[in-house]
Each structure stands twice: as C-alpha cells, then as structure tokens.
Short mmCIF file of C-alpha atoms in Angstrom, two decimals:
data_model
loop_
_atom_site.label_atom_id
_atom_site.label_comp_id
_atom_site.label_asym_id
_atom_site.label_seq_id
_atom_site.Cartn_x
_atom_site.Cartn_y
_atom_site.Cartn_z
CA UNK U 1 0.00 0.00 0.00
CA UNK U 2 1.18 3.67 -0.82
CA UNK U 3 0.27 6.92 1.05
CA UNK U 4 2.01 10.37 -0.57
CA UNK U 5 2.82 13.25 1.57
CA UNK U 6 0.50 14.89 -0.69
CA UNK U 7 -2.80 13.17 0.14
CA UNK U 8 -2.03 13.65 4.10
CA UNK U 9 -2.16 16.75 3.10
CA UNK U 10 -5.67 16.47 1.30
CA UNK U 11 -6.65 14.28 4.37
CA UNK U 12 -5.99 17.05 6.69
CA UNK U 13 -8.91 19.21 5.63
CA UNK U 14 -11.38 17.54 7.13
CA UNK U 15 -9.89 17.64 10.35
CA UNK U 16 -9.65 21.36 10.40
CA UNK U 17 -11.87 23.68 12.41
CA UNK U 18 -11.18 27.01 10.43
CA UNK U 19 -9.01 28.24 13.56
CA UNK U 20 -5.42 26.83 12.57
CA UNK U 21 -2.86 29.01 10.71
CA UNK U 22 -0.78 26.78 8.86
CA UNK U 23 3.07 27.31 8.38
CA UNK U 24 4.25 25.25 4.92
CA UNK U 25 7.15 24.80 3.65
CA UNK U 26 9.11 25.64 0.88
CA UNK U 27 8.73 23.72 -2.38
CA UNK U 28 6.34 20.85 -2.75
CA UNK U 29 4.54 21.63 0.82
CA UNK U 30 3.53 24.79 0.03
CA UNK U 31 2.35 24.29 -3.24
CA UNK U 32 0.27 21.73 -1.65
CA UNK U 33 -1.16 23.13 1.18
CA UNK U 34 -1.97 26.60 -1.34
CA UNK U 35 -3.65 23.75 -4.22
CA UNK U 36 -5.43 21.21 -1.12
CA UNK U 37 -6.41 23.19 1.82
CA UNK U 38 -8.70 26.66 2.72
CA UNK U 39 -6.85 30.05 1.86
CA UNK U 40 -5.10 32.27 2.59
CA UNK U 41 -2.06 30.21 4.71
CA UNK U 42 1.74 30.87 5.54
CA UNK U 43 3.09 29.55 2.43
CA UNK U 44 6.73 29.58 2.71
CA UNK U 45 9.17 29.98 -0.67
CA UNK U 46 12.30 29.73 0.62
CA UNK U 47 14.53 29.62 4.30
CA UNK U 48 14.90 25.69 4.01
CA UNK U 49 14.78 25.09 7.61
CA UNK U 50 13.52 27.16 9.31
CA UNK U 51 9.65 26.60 8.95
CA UNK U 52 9.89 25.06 12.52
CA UNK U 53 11.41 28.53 13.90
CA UNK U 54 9.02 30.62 11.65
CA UNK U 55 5.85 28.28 13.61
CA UNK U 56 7.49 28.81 16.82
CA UNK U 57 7.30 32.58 16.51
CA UNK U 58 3.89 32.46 14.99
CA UNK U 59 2.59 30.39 18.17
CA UNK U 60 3.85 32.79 20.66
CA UNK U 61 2.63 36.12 18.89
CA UNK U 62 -0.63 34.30 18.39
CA UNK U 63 -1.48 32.73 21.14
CA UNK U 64 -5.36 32.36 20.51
CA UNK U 65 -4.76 30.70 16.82
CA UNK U 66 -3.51 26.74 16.39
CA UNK U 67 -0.35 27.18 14.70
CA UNK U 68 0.52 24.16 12.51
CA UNK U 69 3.86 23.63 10.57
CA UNK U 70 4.14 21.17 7.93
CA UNK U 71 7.81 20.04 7.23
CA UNK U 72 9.32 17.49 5.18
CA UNK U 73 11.78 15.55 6.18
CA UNK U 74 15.25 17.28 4.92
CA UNK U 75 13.97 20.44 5.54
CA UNK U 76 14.13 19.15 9.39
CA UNK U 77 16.99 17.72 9.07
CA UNK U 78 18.85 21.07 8.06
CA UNK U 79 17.29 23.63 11.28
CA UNK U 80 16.83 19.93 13.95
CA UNK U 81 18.58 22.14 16.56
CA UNK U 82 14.79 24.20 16.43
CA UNK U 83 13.36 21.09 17.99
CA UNK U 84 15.14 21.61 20.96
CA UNK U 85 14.17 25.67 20.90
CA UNK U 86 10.67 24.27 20.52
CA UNK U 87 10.69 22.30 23.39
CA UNK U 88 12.00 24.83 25.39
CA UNK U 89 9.71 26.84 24.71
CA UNK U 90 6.30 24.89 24.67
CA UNK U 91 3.87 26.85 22.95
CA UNK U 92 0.66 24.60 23.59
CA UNK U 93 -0.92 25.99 19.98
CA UNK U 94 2.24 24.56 17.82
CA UNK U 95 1.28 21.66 15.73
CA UNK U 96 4.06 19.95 13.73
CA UNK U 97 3.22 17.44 10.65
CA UNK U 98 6.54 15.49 10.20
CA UNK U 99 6.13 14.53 5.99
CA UNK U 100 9.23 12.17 5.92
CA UNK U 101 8.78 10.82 2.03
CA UNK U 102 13.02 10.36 2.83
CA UNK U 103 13.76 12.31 -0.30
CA UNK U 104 14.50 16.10 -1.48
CA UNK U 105 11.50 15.72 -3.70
CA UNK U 106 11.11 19.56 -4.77
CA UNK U 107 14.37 18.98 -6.79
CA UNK U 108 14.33 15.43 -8.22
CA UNK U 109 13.82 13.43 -5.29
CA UNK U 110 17.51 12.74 -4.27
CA UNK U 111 17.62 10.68 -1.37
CA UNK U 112 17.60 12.73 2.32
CA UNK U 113 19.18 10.38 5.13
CA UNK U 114 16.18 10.13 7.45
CA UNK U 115 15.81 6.88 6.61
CA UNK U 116 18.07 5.87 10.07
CA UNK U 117 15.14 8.17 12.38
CA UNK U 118 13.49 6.54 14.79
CA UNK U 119 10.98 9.24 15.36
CA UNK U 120 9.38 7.93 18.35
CA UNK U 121 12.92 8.10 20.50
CA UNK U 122 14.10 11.16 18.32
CA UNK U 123 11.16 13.24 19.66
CA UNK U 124 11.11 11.47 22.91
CA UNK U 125 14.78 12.74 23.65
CA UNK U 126 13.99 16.06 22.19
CA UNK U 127 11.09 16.20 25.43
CA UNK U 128 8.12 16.73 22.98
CA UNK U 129 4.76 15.05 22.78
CA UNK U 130 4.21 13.03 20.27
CA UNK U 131 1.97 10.65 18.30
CA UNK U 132 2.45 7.16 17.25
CA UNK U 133 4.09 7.76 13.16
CA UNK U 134 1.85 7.43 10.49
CA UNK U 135 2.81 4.66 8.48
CA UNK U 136 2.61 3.66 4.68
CA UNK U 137 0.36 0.78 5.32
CA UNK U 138 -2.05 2.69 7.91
CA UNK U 139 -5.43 2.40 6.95
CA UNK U 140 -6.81 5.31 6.25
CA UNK U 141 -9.47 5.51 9.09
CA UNK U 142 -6.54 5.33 11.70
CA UNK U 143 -4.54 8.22 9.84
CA UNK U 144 -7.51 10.32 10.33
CA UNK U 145 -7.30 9.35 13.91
CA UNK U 146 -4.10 10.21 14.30
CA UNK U 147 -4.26 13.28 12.54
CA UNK U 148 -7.43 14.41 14.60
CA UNK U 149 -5.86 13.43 17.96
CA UNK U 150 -2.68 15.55 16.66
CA UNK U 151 -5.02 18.73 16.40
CA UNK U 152 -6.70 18.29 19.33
CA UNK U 153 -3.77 18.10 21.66
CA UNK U 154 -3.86 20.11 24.56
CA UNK U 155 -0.27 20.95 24.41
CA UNK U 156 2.74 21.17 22.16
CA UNK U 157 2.45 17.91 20.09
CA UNK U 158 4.64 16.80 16.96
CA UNK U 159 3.07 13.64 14.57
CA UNK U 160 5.21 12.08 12.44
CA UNK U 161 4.20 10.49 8.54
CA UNK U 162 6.36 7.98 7.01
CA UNK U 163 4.98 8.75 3.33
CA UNK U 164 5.83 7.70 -0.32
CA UNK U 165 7.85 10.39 -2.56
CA UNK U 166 5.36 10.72 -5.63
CA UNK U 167 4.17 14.77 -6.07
CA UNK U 168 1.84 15.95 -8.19
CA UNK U 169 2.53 18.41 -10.48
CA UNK U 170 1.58 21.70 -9.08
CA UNK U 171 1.08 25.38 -10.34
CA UNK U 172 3.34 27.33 -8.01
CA UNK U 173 1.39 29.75 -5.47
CA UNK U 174 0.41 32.97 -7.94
CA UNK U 175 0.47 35.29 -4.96
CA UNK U 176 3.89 37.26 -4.40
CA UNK U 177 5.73 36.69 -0.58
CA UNK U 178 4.16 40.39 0.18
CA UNK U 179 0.98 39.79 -0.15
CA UNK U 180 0.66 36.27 1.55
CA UNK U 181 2.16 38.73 4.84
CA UNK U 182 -1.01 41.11 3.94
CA UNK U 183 -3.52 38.28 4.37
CA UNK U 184 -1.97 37.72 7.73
CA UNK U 185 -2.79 41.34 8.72
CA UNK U 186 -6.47 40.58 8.36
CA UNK U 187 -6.78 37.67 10.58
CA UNK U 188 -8.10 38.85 13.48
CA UNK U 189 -6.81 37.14 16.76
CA UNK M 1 27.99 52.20 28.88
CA UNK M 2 24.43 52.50 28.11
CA UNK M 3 22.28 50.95 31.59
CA UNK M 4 20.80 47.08 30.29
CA UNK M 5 17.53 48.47 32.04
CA UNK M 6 17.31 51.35 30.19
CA UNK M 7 17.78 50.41 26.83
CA UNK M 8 15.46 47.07 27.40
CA UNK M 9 12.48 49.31 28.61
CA UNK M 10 13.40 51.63 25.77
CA UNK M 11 12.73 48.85 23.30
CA UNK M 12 10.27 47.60 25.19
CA UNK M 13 8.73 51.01 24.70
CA UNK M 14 9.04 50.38 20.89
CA UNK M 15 7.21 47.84 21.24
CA UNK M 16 9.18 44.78 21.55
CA UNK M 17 7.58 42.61 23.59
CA UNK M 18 9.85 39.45 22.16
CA UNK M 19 13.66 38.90 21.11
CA UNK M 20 15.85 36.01 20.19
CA UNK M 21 19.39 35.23 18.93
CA UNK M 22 22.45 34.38 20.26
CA UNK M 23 24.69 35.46 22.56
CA UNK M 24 27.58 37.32 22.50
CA UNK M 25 30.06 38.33 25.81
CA UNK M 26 29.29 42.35 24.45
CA UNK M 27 25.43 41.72 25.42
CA UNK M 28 26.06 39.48 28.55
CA UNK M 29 24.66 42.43 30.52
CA UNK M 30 20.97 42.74 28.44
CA UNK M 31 20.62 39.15 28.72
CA UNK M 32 21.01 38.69 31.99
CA UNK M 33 18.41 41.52 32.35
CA UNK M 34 15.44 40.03 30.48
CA UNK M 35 15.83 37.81 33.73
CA UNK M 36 14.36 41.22 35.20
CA UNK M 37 12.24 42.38 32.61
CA UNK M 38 9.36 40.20 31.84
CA UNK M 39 7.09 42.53 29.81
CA UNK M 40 10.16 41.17 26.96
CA UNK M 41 10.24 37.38 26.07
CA UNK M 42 13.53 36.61 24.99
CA UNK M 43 13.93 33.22 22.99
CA UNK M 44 17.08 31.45 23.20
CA UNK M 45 18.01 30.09 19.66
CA UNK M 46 20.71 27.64 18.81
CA UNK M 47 21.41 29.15 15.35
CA UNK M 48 21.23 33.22 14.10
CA UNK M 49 19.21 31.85 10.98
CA UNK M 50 16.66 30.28 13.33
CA UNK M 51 16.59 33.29 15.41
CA UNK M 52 15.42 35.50 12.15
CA UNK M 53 13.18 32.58 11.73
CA UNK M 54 11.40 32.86 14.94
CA UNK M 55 11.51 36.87 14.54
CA UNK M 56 10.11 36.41 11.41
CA UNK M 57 7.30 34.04 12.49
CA UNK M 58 6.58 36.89 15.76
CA UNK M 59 6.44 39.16 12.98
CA UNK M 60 4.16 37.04 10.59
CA UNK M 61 2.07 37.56 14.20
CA UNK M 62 2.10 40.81 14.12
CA UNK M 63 4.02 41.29 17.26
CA UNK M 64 7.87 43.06 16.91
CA UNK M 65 11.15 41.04 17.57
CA UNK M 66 14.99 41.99 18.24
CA UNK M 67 17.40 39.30 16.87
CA UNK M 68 20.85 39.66 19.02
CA UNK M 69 24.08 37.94 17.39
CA UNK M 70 27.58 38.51 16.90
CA UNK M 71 28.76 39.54 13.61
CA UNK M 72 29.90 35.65 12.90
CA UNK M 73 26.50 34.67 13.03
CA UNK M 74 25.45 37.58 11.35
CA UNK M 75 27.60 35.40 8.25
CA UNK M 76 24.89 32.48 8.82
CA UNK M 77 21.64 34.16 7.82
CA UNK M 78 22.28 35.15 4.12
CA UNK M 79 18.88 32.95 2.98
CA UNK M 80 16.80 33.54 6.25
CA UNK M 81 17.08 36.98 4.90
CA UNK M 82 17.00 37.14 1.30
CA UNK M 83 14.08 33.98 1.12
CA UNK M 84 12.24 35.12 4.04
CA UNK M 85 12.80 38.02 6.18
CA UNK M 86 13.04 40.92 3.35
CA UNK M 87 11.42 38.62 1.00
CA UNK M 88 7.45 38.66 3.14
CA UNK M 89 8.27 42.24 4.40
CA UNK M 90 8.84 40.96 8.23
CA UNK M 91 10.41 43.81 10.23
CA UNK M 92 12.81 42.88 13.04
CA UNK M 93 16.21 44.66 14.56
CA UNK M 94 18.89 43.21 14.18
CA UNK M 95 21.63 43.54 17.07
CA UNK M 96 24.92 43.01 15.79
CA UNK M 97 28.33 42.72 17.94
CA UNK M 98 30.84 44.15 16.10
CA UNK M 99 33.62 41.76 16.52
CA UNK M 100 37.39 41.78 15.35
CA UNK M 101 38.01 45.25 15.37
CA UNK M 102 41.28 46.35 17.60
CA UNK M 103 40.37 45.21 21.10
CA UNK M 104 39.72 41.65 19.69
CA UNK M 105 43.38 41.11 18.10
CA UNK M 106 43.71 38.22 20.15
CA UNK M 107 41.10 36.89 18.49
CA UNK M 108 42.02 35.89 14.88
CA UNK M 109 38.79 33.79 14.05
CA UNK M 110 36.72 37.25 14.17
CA UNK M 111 39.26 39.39 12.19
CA UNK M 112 38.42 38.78 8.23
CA UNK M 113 34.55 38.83 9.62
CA UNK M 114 35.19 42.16 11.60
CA UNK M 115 36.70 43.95 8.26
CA UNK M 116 33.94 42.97 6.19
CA UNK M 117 30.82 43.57 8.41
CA UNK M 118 29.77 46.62 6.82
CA UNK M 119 29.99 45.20 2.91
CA UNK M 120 27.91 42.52 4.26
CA UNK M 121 25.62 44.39 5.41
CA UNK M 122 25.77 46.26 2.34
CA UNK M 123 25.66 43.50 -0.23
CA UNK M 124 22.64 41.84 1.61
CA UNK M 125 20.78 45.47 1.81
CA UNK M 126 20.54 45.72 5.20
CA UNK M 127 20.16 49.53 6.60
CA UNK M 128 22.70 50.06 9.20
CA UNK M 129 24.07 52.16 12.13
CA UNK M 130 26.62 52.17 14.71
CA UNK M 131 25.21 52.23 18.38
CA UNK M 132 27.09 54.47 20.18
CA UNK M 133 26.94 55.61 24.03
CA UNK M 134 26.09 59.07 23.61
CA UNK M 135 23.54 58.90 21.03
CA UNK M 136 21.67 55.58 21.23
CA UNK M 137 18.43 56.57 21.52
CA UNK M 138 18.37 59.12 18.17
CA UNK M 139 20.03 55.70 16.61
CA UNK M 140 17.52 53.81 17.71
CA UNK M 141 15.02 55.68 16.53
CA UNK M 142 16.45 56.23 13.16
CA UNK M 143 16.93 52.70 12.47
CA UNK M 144 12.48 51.94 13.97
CA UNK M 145 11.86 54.80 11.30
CA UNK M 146 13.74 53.12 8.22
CA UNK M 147 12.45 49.39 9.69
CA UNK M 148 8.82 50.77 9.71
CA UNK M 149 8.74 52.30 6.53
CA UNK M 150 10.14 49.81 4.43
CA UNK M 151 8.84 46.86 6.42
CA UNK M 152 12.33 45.16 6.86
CA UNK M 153 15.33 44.07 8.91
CA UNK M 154 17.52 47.03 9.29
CA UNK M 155 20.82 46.43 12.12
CA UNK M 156 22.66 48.07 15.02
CA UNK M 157 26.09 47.59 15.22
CA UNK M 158 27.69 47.27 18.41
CA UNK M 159 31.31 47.65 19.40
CA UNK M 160 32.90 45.97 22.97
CA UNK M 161 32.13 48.45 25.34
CA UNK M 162 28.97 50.34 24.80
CA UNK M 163 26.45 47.84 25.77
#
C-alpha cells in the first residue's frame, strides 16, 4: 500500500476547524497546502529550515490561533537544533506534521538520510509530545485518527508520517511573498 | 555604557515585547536583564538563521522582535534573509556585535569577519548604524523609522564596550 505526503495533506482538511494558521514549507509543501487546503495560509518559498522557527514565533505572537507547521523531512533535518528551541519553549498551539517521504522531492527526489530516524525516540529525547508515526500501510481511518488526535492536543504535540515520494505536479502559489504577509494582517486574533 | 535596564524598557517602549538570537560576551549584561524584565520574552536560539526565523514568524504575528548575534552569526543568515525576512516584508532589529576590530586582536577567528561587516551588510541590503553611548536613543530611533517604513530588517552595530 502507498500513502504520498501529498494526500495527508488532502486528508488534513477535514480535520480542520477554520481556527489553525498553517506554516508550509518551501517547495512541494507549500504548493500543496496553497492547491489542497482553505486560503489564505503561511506559504513559505524559501529559508529551508527554518519553517519550525518561523511556527514557533507564529505560536507565541498568536497565542489564541492553532499554529501548525508542515515540514518534510530534509527540511528538518537542516534547522533539527529548532526542535530543541521548541521544546524549550512549549507553545501549547504549535502543531508539527513530520512529511518524511526520505527524499528532497522539490528537486528530483535525491535521497535525504532520514531513513536511520526513529521518530518515536528522536522526539522522545527532544522532550516533545508526540503521536504514534503514520505509516505507509495505515489504513486510512486510523490516519484520520491520528491526525485528529494531533489537532486536538492540549499541548505542544509533533506527529510524524512515514509517506511515499510521488508529487503531483503543481502550479506554483500565484500570490507574491508580500501579499501572503497582507492576508496575515487581516486575521483577526 | 548605556544601563541594560534602560535600553530594554526603551525597546520595550518600541514595542518589543519578544527577542531572540544568540549570545555574544558584548550583550552578557541585556541578557542577563530580560531575567528582570518580563514585559520582553527573549527566545534562546541555537542558530542566528533560526533566530530570524522565529523573529520572522513573531512578525508574521504581528508582534515586533529583536534578533541579538555577533557579527559571525550575522555570516549564517544570508537565505533567512533574502528567502524570508526581506522577501514577506517581516520587520525585526537586528543587534549586531561588532567583533574583530582592535580590542579583539587576540582573536584571529573574528578578524576577516570584523573587516567585512559593513559590505555585508551592504551587499545583503541591510540599513545600518553604529550604536554608540552618547547617542543611542536618536540611533535607535532612526533605524524603527527606516524598519517601519520599508517593512524590513535594518541592524545596530555594536562595538565591545557600549552595551
């Protein structure tokens, strides 16, 4: 059985309750999130590693919205040390969707080496919450579980998906950097 | 010196209710004050890039940010600038220590990094002044004008001594 990053993604919107910001990140993520989910979002273009950071901020500015950061796996990989900021820090309205498809896929899907994570441990030793991985071969009625138990945590919480690497071919985002910071403006608290 | 207190409530003032960054020895004074100053939450980052990535996500939030680093880790945030920071319009200040100048000649790993601090900041478009003792408030003030009207990361440099 095969389950793409992308169709987590999809998966996720019927989970959402209209009061989560979501941080993407750059490449496939974003374009994702901007094609598969409600509008308008943080859809990040660039800063590979550092959507984690970017969610942390947004959590503690906005304390009254559920901030949730989707990351792939190398783009955790290059800012990990933010894990341990995160932790620190413990914003109970941070979210994190782990999409570990083990491959750069925005540029040709060259292998990333996540392949030797144990998430479960990793997270553990990093002192954050965290939910039981999604896996390839998860039906799909326990990765909605998973995902709604994720977004109803009470406090900082982290769920990792073990996905396949197969990404549809997206439009990028139309709107420029400055005006997905505009939207943001209008969201009221 | 300019007083840790004083310059933190001047900030604060500003309306900076978070920072981040790194440290450096020249700021050992203001961090040990946010111990005294709650009304700022400072954020402890592992990495300068992360700590314009936090700034930028307070700023995403609406809420204002200092980022506090030596002038070394000012040479780690090239992309969180270019891709994010200046890219979205976030506005944050920037802190710098200005490291490797004559008082740190024992202190070879800052030199080459202390000579080109200012084409850096150049080349990446960053707006910049030099904090000094007897007029760091007008400096300050120059530098919220600049960050407010373009909407981006603008810097304070900071030699040993004046902080």
């Amino acid at each position: 059985m095969t389950m793409y990053g992308f169709e987590i993604i999809q998966e996720l919107a019927s989970v959402l309750s209209g009061d989560e910001i979501i941080v993407s990140s750059n490449g496939n993520i974003s374009r994702q999130v901007y094609h598969f989910l409600p509008k308008p979002q943080i859809y990040l273009r660039g800063s590979m590693g550092l959507p984690v950071p970017v969610g942390l901020g947004m959590a503690m500015a906005r304390p009254g919205k559920q901030i949730l950061t989707l990351v792939g796996d190398g783009n955790l990989l290059m800012g990990l040390g933010s894990l341990t900021t995160t932790s620190f820090i413990r914003p109970s309205n941070l979210k994190i969707l782990i999409l570990d498809n083990n491959a750069y896929a925005t540029t040709g899907s060259q292998m990333t080496s996540s392949g030797i994570l144990e998430y479960p441990s990793l997270l553990d030793g990093f002192g954050i919450p965290n939910i039981v991985p999604i896996l390839q071969d998860d039906p799909i009625e326990l990765i909605k579980e998973k995902l709604q138990l994720w977004i109803d945590a009470s406090e900082l919480c982290v769920l990792p998906a073990l996905v396949d690497s197969n990404p549809p071919t997206l439009t990028n985002i139309p709107w420029h950097p400055e005006q997905i910071t505009e939207f943001q403006k209008n969201i009221s608290s | 010196m300019i007083n840790s207190s004083e310059f933190l409530d001047f900030l604060r003032e500003k309306g900076f209710s978070f920072a981040t960054g790194v440290p450096c020895s020249y700021f050992s004074r203001m961090i040990d004050e946010f111990e005294n100053l709650k009304a700022i939450s400072y954020i402890p980052a592992t990495r300068e890039d992360e700590a314009v990535g936090i700034a930028s996500g307070i700023a995403f939030g609406g809420a204002r940010a200092f980022v506090i680093m030596q002038n070394s880790g000012y040479a780690t945030i090239g992309d969180a600038l270019t891709s994010l920071a200046q890219l979205y319009k976030l506005p944050m200040l920037l802190i710098v220590s200005w490291r490797g100048l004559e008082p740190d000649r024992d202190f070879p790993e800052h030199s080459l990094m202390g000579e080109v601090t200012e084409d850096t900041l150049v080349g990446y478009h960053v707006p910049y002044w030099e904090m000094k003792e007897e007029d760091w408030q007008e400096t300050i003030e120059l530098a919220l004008t600049e960050m407010d009207e373009t909407s981006r990361p603008v810097a304070l440099l900071v030699k040993q001594g004046v902080l």
